PDB file of C-alpha atoms in Angstrom:
ATOM      1  CA  MET A   1     -48.694 -39.304  40.493  1.00  0.00           C
ATOM      2  CA  ILE A   2     -47.061 -42.846  40.655  1.00  0.00           C
ATOM      3  CA  LEU A   3     -44.311 -43.667  38.347  1.00  0.00           C
ATOM      4  CA  ASP A   4     -44.832 -47.043  36.586  1.00  0.00           C
ATOM      5  CA  PHE A   5     -41.457 -48.402  36.802  1.00  0.00           C
ATOM      6  CA  GLY A   6     -42.549 -51.676  34.878  1.00  0.00           C
ATOM      7  CA  ARG A   7     -40.978 -55.017  34.718  1.00  0.00           C
ATOM      8  CA  GLY A   8     -37.359 -55.135  35.418  1.00  0.00           C
ATOM      9  CA  GLY A   9     -37.594 -52.059  37.858  1.00  0.00           C
ATOM     10  CA  SER A  10     -36.628 -49.423  35.002  1.00  0.00           C
ATOM     11  CA  ALA A  11     -38.489 -46.314  34.916  1.00  0.00           C
ATOM     12  CA  LYS A  12     -40.088 -44.872  31.699  1.00  0.00           C
ATOM     13  CA  PRO A  13     -39.275 -41.202  31.188  1.00  0.00           C
ATOM     14  CA  PRO A  14     -42.899 -39.622  30.660  1.00  0.00           C
ATOM     15  CA  PHE A  15     -43.087 -38.599  26.660  1.00  0.00           C
ATOM     16  CA  SER A  16     -42.808 -34.857  27.323  1.00  0.00           C
ATOM     17  CA  MET A  17     -39.312 -35.325  29.195  1.00  0.00           C
ATOM     18  CA  VAL A  18     -38.285 -37.053  26.193  1.00  0.00           C
ATOM     19  CA  ILE A  19     -39.352 -34.507  24.114  1.00  0.00           C
ATOM     20  CA  TRP A  20     -37.643 -31.708  26.390  1.00  0.00           C
ATOM     21  CA  SER A  21     -34.366 -33.727  25.947  1.00  0.00           C
ATOM     22  CA  VAL A  22     -34.284 -34.016  22.395  1.00  0.00           C
ATOM     23  CA  PHE A  23     -34.976 -29.860  22.405  1.00  0.00           C
ATOM     24  CA  MET A  24     -32.382 -29.233  24.796  1.00  0.00           C
ATOM     25  CA  GLU A  25     -29.789 -31.485  22.744  1.00  0.00           C
ATOM     26  CA  GLY A  26     -30.787 -29.514  19.515  1.00  0.00           C
ATOM     27  CA  ILE A  27     -30.042 -26.098  21.168  1.00  0.00           C
ATOM     28  CA  LYS A  28     -26.562 -27.577  22.492  1.00  0.00           C
ATOM     29  CA  ARG A  29     -25.729 -28.810  18.948  1.00  0.00           C
ATOM     30  CA  LYS A  30     -26.860 -25.580  17.412  1.00  0.00           C
ATOM     31  CA  SER A  31     -24.290 -23.627  20.022  1.00  0.00           C
ATOM     32  CA  VAL A  32     -21.774 -25.691  19.190  1.00  0.00           C
ATOM     33  CA  PHE A  33     -22.086 -25.525  15.184  1.00  0.00           C
ATOM     34  CA  VAL A  34     -22.187 -21.570  15.702  1.00  0.00           C
ATOM     35  CA  LYS A  35     -19.142 -21.682  17.698  1.00  0.00           C
ATOM     36  CA  GLN A  36     -17.629 -23.816  14.980  1.00  0.00           C
ATOM     37  CA  ILE A  37     -18.433 -21.306  12.301  1.00  0.00           C
ATOM     38  CA  SER A  38     -17.433 -18.243  14.321  1.00  0.00           C
ATOM     39  CA  VAL A  39     -13.838 -19.640  14.927  1.00  0.00           C
ATOM     40  CA  LEU A  40     -13.638 -20.606  11.088  1.00  0.00           C
ATOM     41  CA  TRP A  41     -14.798 -16.980  10.161  1.00  0.00           C
ATOM     42  CA  LEU A  42     -12.171 -15.537  12.188  1.00  0.00           C
ATOM     43  CA  GLY A  43      -9.676 -17.602  10.823  1.00  0.00           C
ATOM     44  CA  VAL A  44     -10.393 -16.526   7.458  1.00  0.00           C
ATOM     45  CA  GLY A  45     -10.164 -13.041   8.560  1.00  0.00           C
ATOM     46  CA  LEU A  46      -6.870 -13.520  10.237  1.00  0.00           C
ATOM     47  CA  VAL A  47      -5.344 -15.284   6.676  1.00  0.00           C
ATOM     48  CA  ARG A  48      -7.109 -13.077   4.470  1.00  0.00           C
ATOM     49  CA  ARG A  49      -4.447 -11.701   2.055  1.00  0.00           C
ATOM     50  CA  GLU A  50      -3.768  -8.166   1.538  1.00  0.00           C
ATOM     51  CA  VAL A  51      -5.007  -6.225  -1.834  1.00  0.00           C
ATOM     52  CA  ALA A  52      -2.189  -6.541  -4.401  1.00  0.00           C
ATOM     53  CA  PRO A  53      -0.402  -3.227  -4.857  1.00  0.00           C
ATOM     54  CA  LYS A  54      -1.382  -1.441  -7.680  1.00  0.00           C
ATOM     55  CA  THR A  55       1.993   0.363  -8.764  1.00  0.00           C
ATOM     56  CA  SER A  56       5.434  -0.968  -8.669  1.00  0.00           C
ATOM     57  CA  LEU A  57       6.502   1.968  -6.157  1.00  0.00           C
ATOM     58  CA  ALA A  58       3.571   0.576  -3.760  1.00  0.00           C
ATOM     59  CA  GLY A  59       4.832  -2.829  -4.285  1.00  0.00           C
ATOM     60  CA  ARG A  60       8.431  -1.865  -2.956  1.00  0.00           C
ATOM     61  CA  LEU A  61       6.817   0.064  -0.066  1.00  0.00           C
ATOM     62  CA  ARG A  62       5.190  -3.124   1.156  1.00  0.00           C
ATOM     63  CA  ALA A  63       8.269  -5.159   0.603  1.00  0.00           C
ATOM     64  CA  VAL A  64      10.248  -2.572   3.066  1.00  0.00           C
ATOM     65  CA  ARG A  65       8.009  -3.219   5.578  1.00  0.00           C
ATOM     66  CA  ARG A  66       8.139  -7.082   5.340  1.00  0.00           C
ATOM     67  CA  HIS A  67      12.043  -6.800   5.426  1.00  0.00           C
ATOM     68  CA  LEU A  68      11.645  -5.094   8.643  1.00  0.00           C
ATOM     69  CA  GLY A  69       9.738  -7.347  10.194  1.00  0.00           C
ATOM     70  CA  ASP A  70       6.476  -6.741   9.018  1.00  0.00           C
ATOM     71  CA  PRO A  71       5.434  -4.455  11.735  1.00  0.00           C
ATOM     72  CA  ASP A  72       2.020  -3.123  12.406  1.00  0.00           C
ATOM     73  CA  ARG A  73       1.455   0.229   9.937  1.00  0.00           C
ATOM     74  CA  ASP A  74       1.207   2.463  12.968  1.00  0.00           C
ATOM     75  CA  GLU A  75       4.885   1.922  13.815  1.00  0.00           C
ATOM     76  CA  ILE A  76       6.072   2.687  10.481  1.00  0.00           C
ATOM     77  CA  ALA A  77       3.512   5.406   9.820  1.00  0.00           C
ATOM     78  CA  ALA A  78       4.588   7.301  13.212  1.00  0.00           C
ATOM     79  CA  LYS A  79       8.464   7.260  11.902  1.00  0.00           C
ATOM     80  CA  ILE A  80       7.366   8.834   8.557  1.00  0.00           C
ATOM     81  CA  GLY A  81       5.045  11.248   9.909  1.00  0.00           C
ATOM     82  CA  VAL A  82       1.802  10.288   8.580  1.00  0.00           C
ATOM     83  CA  SER A  83      -1.497   8.189   9.615  1.00  0.00           C
ATOM     84  CA  LYS A  84      -2.012   4.715   9.354  1.00  0.00           C
ATOM     85  CA  SER A  85      -4.282   5.181   6.630  1.00  0.00           C
ATOM     86  CA  THR A  86      -1.930   7.762   4.234  1.00  0.00           C
ATOM     87  CA  LEU A  87       0.806   4.405   4.987  1.00  0.00           C
ATOM     88  CA  ALA A  88      -1.847   2.142   3.940  1.00  0.00           C
ATOM     89  CA  SER A  89      -2.669   4.199   0.553  1.00  0.00           C
ATOM     90  CA  TYR A  90       1.014   4.307  -0.398  1.00  0.00           C
ATOM     91  CA  GLU A  91       1.158   0.688  -0.007  1.00  0.00           C
ATOM     92  CA  ARG A  92      -1.843   0.054  -2.067  1.00  0.00           C
ATOM     93  CA  GLY A  93      -0.829   2.483  -4.555  1.00  0.00           C
ATOM     94  CA  GLU A  94      -3.887   4.648  -4.168  1.00  0.00           C
ATOM     95  CA  SER A  95      -1.504   7.843  -3.389  1.00  0.00           C
ATOM     96  CA  GLU A  96       2.226   8.379  -3.508  1.00  0.00           C
ATOM     97  CA  PRO A  97       4.562   9.010  -0.764  1.00  0.00           C
ATOM     98  CA  SER A  98       5.584  12.764  -0.442  1.00  0.00           C
ATOM     99  CA  ALA A  99       9.436  13.779  -0.631  1.00  0.00           C
ATOM    100  CA  SER A 100       9.565  14.156   3.242  1.00  0.00           C
ATOM    101  CA  ALA A 101       7.918  10.722   3.522  1.00  0.00           C
ATOM    102  CA  LEU A 102      10.426   9.187   1.246  1.00  0.00           C
ATOM    103  CA  ALA A 103      13.526  10.985   2.855  1.00  0.00           C
ATOM    104  CA  ALA A 104      11.905   9.599   6.630  1.00  0.00           C
ATOM    105  CA  TYR A 105      12.486   6.123   4.914  1.00  0.00           C
ATOM    106  CA  ARG A 106      16.074   6.984   4.214  1.00  0.00           C
ATOM    107  CA  ASP A 107      16.912   8.727   7.500  1.00  0.00           C
ATOM    108  CA  PHE A 108      14.819   6.120   9.921  1.00  0.00           C
ATOM    109  CA  PHE A 109      15.218   2.795   8.031  1.00  0.00           C
ATOM    110  CA  ASP A 110      18.125   3.437   5.815  1.00  0.00           C
ATOM    111  CA  VAL A 111      16.061   2.626   2.697  1.00  0.00           C
ATOM    112  CA  ASN A 112      17.725   3.417  -0.822  1.00  0.00           C
ATOM    113  CA  VAL A 113      15.698   5.924  -2.272  1.00  0.00           C
ATOM    114  CA  SER A 114      16.989   5.294  -5.383  1.00  0.00           C
ATOM    115  CA  TRP A 115      15.613   1.705  -5.160  1.00  0.00           C
ATOM    116  CA  LEU A 116      12.390   2.737  -3.751  1.00  0.00           C
ATOM    117  CA  LEU A 117      11.340   5.100  -6.622  1.00  0.00           C
ATOM    118  CA  PHE A 118      13.222   3.431  -9.837  1.00  0.00           C
ATOM    119  CA  ASP A 119      14.227  -0.037  -8.740  1.00  0.00           C
ATOM    120  CA  GLU A 120      18.308   0.513  -8.774  1.00  0.00           C
ATOM    121  CA  GLY A 121      20.831  -0.607  -6.361  1.00  0.00           C
ATOM    122  CA  GLU A 122      19.989  -2.283  -3.156  1.00  0.00           C
ATOM    123  CA  MET A 123      16.790  -2.069  -0.908  1.00  0.00           C
ATOM    124  CA  PHE A 124      18.904  -0.588   1.791  1.00  0.00           C
ATOM    125  CA  LEU A 125      21.890   1.813   1.722  1.00  0.00           C
ATOM    126  CA  GLU A 126      25.542   0.601   3.344  1.00  0.00           C
ATOM    127  CA  LYS A 127      26.892   2.812   5.678  1.00  0.00           C
ATOM    128  CA  GLU A 128      29.476   3.651   3.356  1.00  0.00           C
ATOM    129  CA  SER A 129      26.861   4.293   0.292  1.00  0.00           C
ATOM    130  CA  ARG A 130      25.098   7.197   2.070  1.00  0.00           C
ATOM    131  CA  ALA A 131      27.152   9.743   0.445  1.00  0.00           C
ATOM    132  CA  PRO A 132      25.240  12.716  -1.708  1.00  0.00           C
ATOM    133  CA  LYS A 133      26.332  11.371  -4.975  1.00  0.00           C
ATOM    134  CA  ASP A 134      24.527   7.608  -4.175  1.00  0.00           C
ATOM    135  CA  THR A 135      21.435   8.984  -2.810  1.00  0.00           C
ATOM    136  CA  VAL A 136      18.327  10.645  -4.455  1.00  0.00           C
ATOM    137  CA  ASP A 137      18.191  14.576  -3.596  1.00  0.00           C
ATOM    138  CA  ILE A 138      15.061  14.647  -1.472  1.00  0.00           C
ATOM    139  CA  VAL A 139      14.512  18.357  -1.798  1.00  0.00           C
ATOM    140  CA  LEU A 140      15.275  18.779  -5.778  1.00  0.00           C
ATOM    141  CA  LEU A 141      12.739  15.628  -6.155  1.00  0.00           C
ATOM    142  CA  GLN A 142      10.322  17.906  -3.986  1.00  0.00           C
ATOM    143  CA  LYS A 143      10.966  20.452  -6.564  1.00  0.00           C
ATOM    144  CA  LEU A 144      10.484  18.619  -9.416  1.00  0.00           C
ATOM    145  CA  GLY A 145       7.371  17.358  -7.898  1.00  0.00           C
ATOM    146  CA  ASP A 146       5.913  21.140  -7.888  1.00  0.00           C
ATOM    147  CA  VAL A 147       7.087  21.342 -11.345  1.00  0.00           C
ATOM    148  CA  VAL A 148       5.152  18.648 -12.471  1.00  0.00           C
ATOM    149  CA  GLN A 149       2.129  19.803 -10.552  1.00  0.00           C
ATOM    150  CA  THR A 150       1.979  23.307 -11.918  1.00  0.00           C
ATOM    151  CA  THR A 151       2.567  21.701 -15.686  1.00  0.00           C
ATOM    152  CA  PHE A 152      -0.443  19.791 -15.098  1.00  0.00           C
ATOM    153  CA  MET A 153      -2.088  22.898 -14.453  1.00  0.00           C
ATOM    154  CA  GLU A 154      -0.650  25.053 -16.936  1.00  0.00           C
ATOM    155  CA  VAL A 155      -2.218  22.539 -19.852  1.00  0.00           C
ATOM    156  CA  LYS A 156      -5.551  22.341 -17.707  1.00  0.00           C
ATOM    157  CA  GLN A 157      -5.143  18.919 -17.007  1.00  0.00           C
ATOM    158  CA  THR A 158      -5.668  16.868 -13.659  1.00  0.00           C
ATOM    159  CA  PRO A 159      -2.802  14.371 -12.946  1.00  0.00           C
ATOM    160  CA  PRO A 160      -4.071  10.867 -12.348  1.00  0.00           C
ATOM    161  CA  SER A 161      -3.512   9.324  -8.588  1.00  0.00           C
ATOM    162  CA  ARG A 162      -0.197   8.252  -8.362  1.00  0.00           C
ATOM    163  CA  ALA A 163       1.223  10.609 -10.956  1.00  0.00           C
ATOM    164  CA  ILE A 164       3.183  13.446  -9.457  1.00  0.00           C
ATOM    165  CA  THR A 165       5.763  11.083  -7.924  1.00  0.00           C
ATOM    166  CA  MET A 166       6.594   8.857 -11.002  1.00  0.00           C
ATOM    167  CA  GLU A 167       6.413  12.098 -13.214  1.00  0.00           C
ATOM    168  CA  ALA A 168       8.883  13.579 -10.917  1.00  0.00           C
ATOM    169  CA  GLY A 169      11.295  10.362 -11.101  1.00  0.00           C
ATOM    170  CA  GLN A 170      11.215  10.599 -14.327  1.00  0.00           C
ATOM    171  CA  LEU A 171      12.300  14.315 -14.543  1.00  0.00           C
ATOM    172  CA  TYR A 172      14.893  13.297 -12.006  1.00  0.00           C
ATOM    173  CA  ASN A 173      16.195  10.791 -14.294  1.00  0.00           C
ATOM    174  CA  GLU A 174      16.254  12.920 -17.303  1.00  0.00           C
ATOM    175  CA  LEU A 175      18.347  15.557 -15.343  1.00  0.00           C
ATOM    176  CA  LEU A 176      20.839  13.211 -14.528  1.00  0.00           C
ATOM    177  CA  ALA A 177      21.437  12.523 -17.915  1.00  0.00           C
ATOM    178  CA  MET A 178      21.912  16.621 -18.836  1.00  0.00           C
ATOM    179  CA  VAL A 179      24.059  17.209 -15.980  1.00  0.00           C
ATOM    180  CA  THR A 180      27.714  16.055 -14.915  1.00  0.00           C
ATOM    181  CA  ASP A 181      26.745  17.222 -11.129  1.00  0.00           C
ATOM    182  CA  ILE A 182      23.456  16.955  -9.786  1.00  0.00           C
ATOM    183  CA  ARG A 183      24.484  18.692  -6.749  1.00  0.00           C
ATOM    184  CA  ASP A 184      25.593  21.833  -8.909  1.00  0.00           C
ATOM    185  CA  ASP A 185      22.499  24.111  -8.037  1.00  0.00           C
ATOM    186  CA  GLU A 186      23.229  26.724 -10.728  1.00  0.00           C
ATOM    187  CA  VAL A 187      23.340  24.399 -13.333  1.00  0.00           C
ATOM    188  CA  VAL A 188      20.146  22.238 -12.146  1.00  0.00           C
ATOM    189  CA  GLU A 189      18.188  25.436 -12.206  1.00  0.00           C
ATOM    190  CA  ALA A 190      19.239  26.430 -15.519  1.00  0.00           C
ATOM    191  CA  MET A 191      17.834  22.884 -16.757  1.00  0.00           C
ATOM    192  CA  ILE A 192      14.511  22.916 -14.710  1.00  0.00           C
ATOM    193  CA  PRO A 193      12.497  25.036 -17.686  1.00  0.00           C
ATOM    194  CA  VAL A 194      13.991  22.872 -20.228  1.00  0.00           C
ATOM    195  CA  LEU A 195      12.625  19.818 -18.237  1.00  0.00           C
ATOM    196  CA  ARG A 196       9.385  21.707 -17.790  1.00  0.00           C
ATOM    197  CA  SER A 197       8.973  22.511 -21.500  1.00  0.00           C
ATOM    198  CA  ARG A 198       9.655  18.828 -22.428  1.00  0.00           C
ATOM    199  CA  LEU A 199       6.916  17.553 -19.811  1.00  0.00           C
ATOM    200  CA  LYS A 200       4.578  20.051 -21.441  1.00  0.00           C
ATOM    201  CA  THR A 201       4.946  18.605 -24.834  1.00  0.00           C
ATOM    202  CA  ARG A 202       4.757  14.979 -23.476  1.00  0.00           C
ATOM    203  CA  LEU A 203       1.273  16.131 -21.545  1.00  0.00           C
ATOM    204  CA  LEU A 204      -0.246  17.905 -24.856  1.00  0.00           C
ATOM    205  CA  GLN A 205       0.729  14.909 -27.059  1.00  0.00           C
ATOM    206  CA  ALA A 206      -0.781  12.347 -24.781  1.00  0.00           C
ATOM    207  CA  ALA A 207      -3.837  14.445 -24.320  1.00  0.00           C
ATOM    208  CA  SER A 208      -4.090  14.623 -28.321  1.00  0.00           C
ATOM    209  CA  GLU A 209      -3.977  10.702 -28.445  1.00  0.00           C
ATOM    210  CA  PRO A 210      -6.915   9.588 -26.481  1.00  0.00           C
ATOM    211  CA  GLY A 211      -7.606   6.345 -28.402  1.00  0.00           C
ATOM    212  CA  THR A 212      -3.625   5.396 -26.970  1.00  0.00           C
ATOM    213  CA  GLY A 213      -4.998   4.992 -23.244  1.00  0.00           C
ATOM    214  CA  LYS A 214      -2.540   7.502 -22.276  1.00  0.00           C
ATOM    215  CA  ARG A 215      -3.280   9.247 -18.926  1.00  0.00           C
ATOM    216  CA  SER A 216       0.021  10.940 -18.238  1.00  0.00           C
ATOM    217  CA  ALA A 217       2.973  11.928 -19.817  1.00  0.00           C
ATOM    218  CA  SER A 218       5.030   8.765 -18.374  1.00  0.00           C
TER     219      SER A 218
END
């Protein structure tokens, strides 16, 4: 087959070659478009905002991680002895940290547990302020958490998620107002039945008022 270059010595490509060129250009442009969409999608994923915390405690836990340089949850979780997913649930407010986890925040990161639970004082402890009188008694807090759990069982109620730690914190504050020295074990033990009775009354009262929207004693 002889190509017809026509006048002026320039070749005219066959119609099939023109169609092929247009087709390939379309494929090329489509590939570039797909790549641009992929980059945009990845960018959206990278800047996606985290779910807002459901509780003030969860918000403060998230604030602690930010102040520590915003490390990956794996690093914090390993220190406090929980899984990454458990820490995530703490920071979203879907569950509450145990007393041992709270103690780990204090021991490894110098976090003020009073601030963490009650928003009292500064986020981090000063070296000279780590005396027992200035910190939450984690063992006592755990004991009060057990009191809350058993009291819910006594009144045949299922505690809402996130309720145990907050109710225990409320009992702790009540106890502080009732005793002169929170480290006096004998006095504290004598007051726990009183706290249990008050909590039981609040739970029963809340259950008797279904129209108020109350889900727990606090």
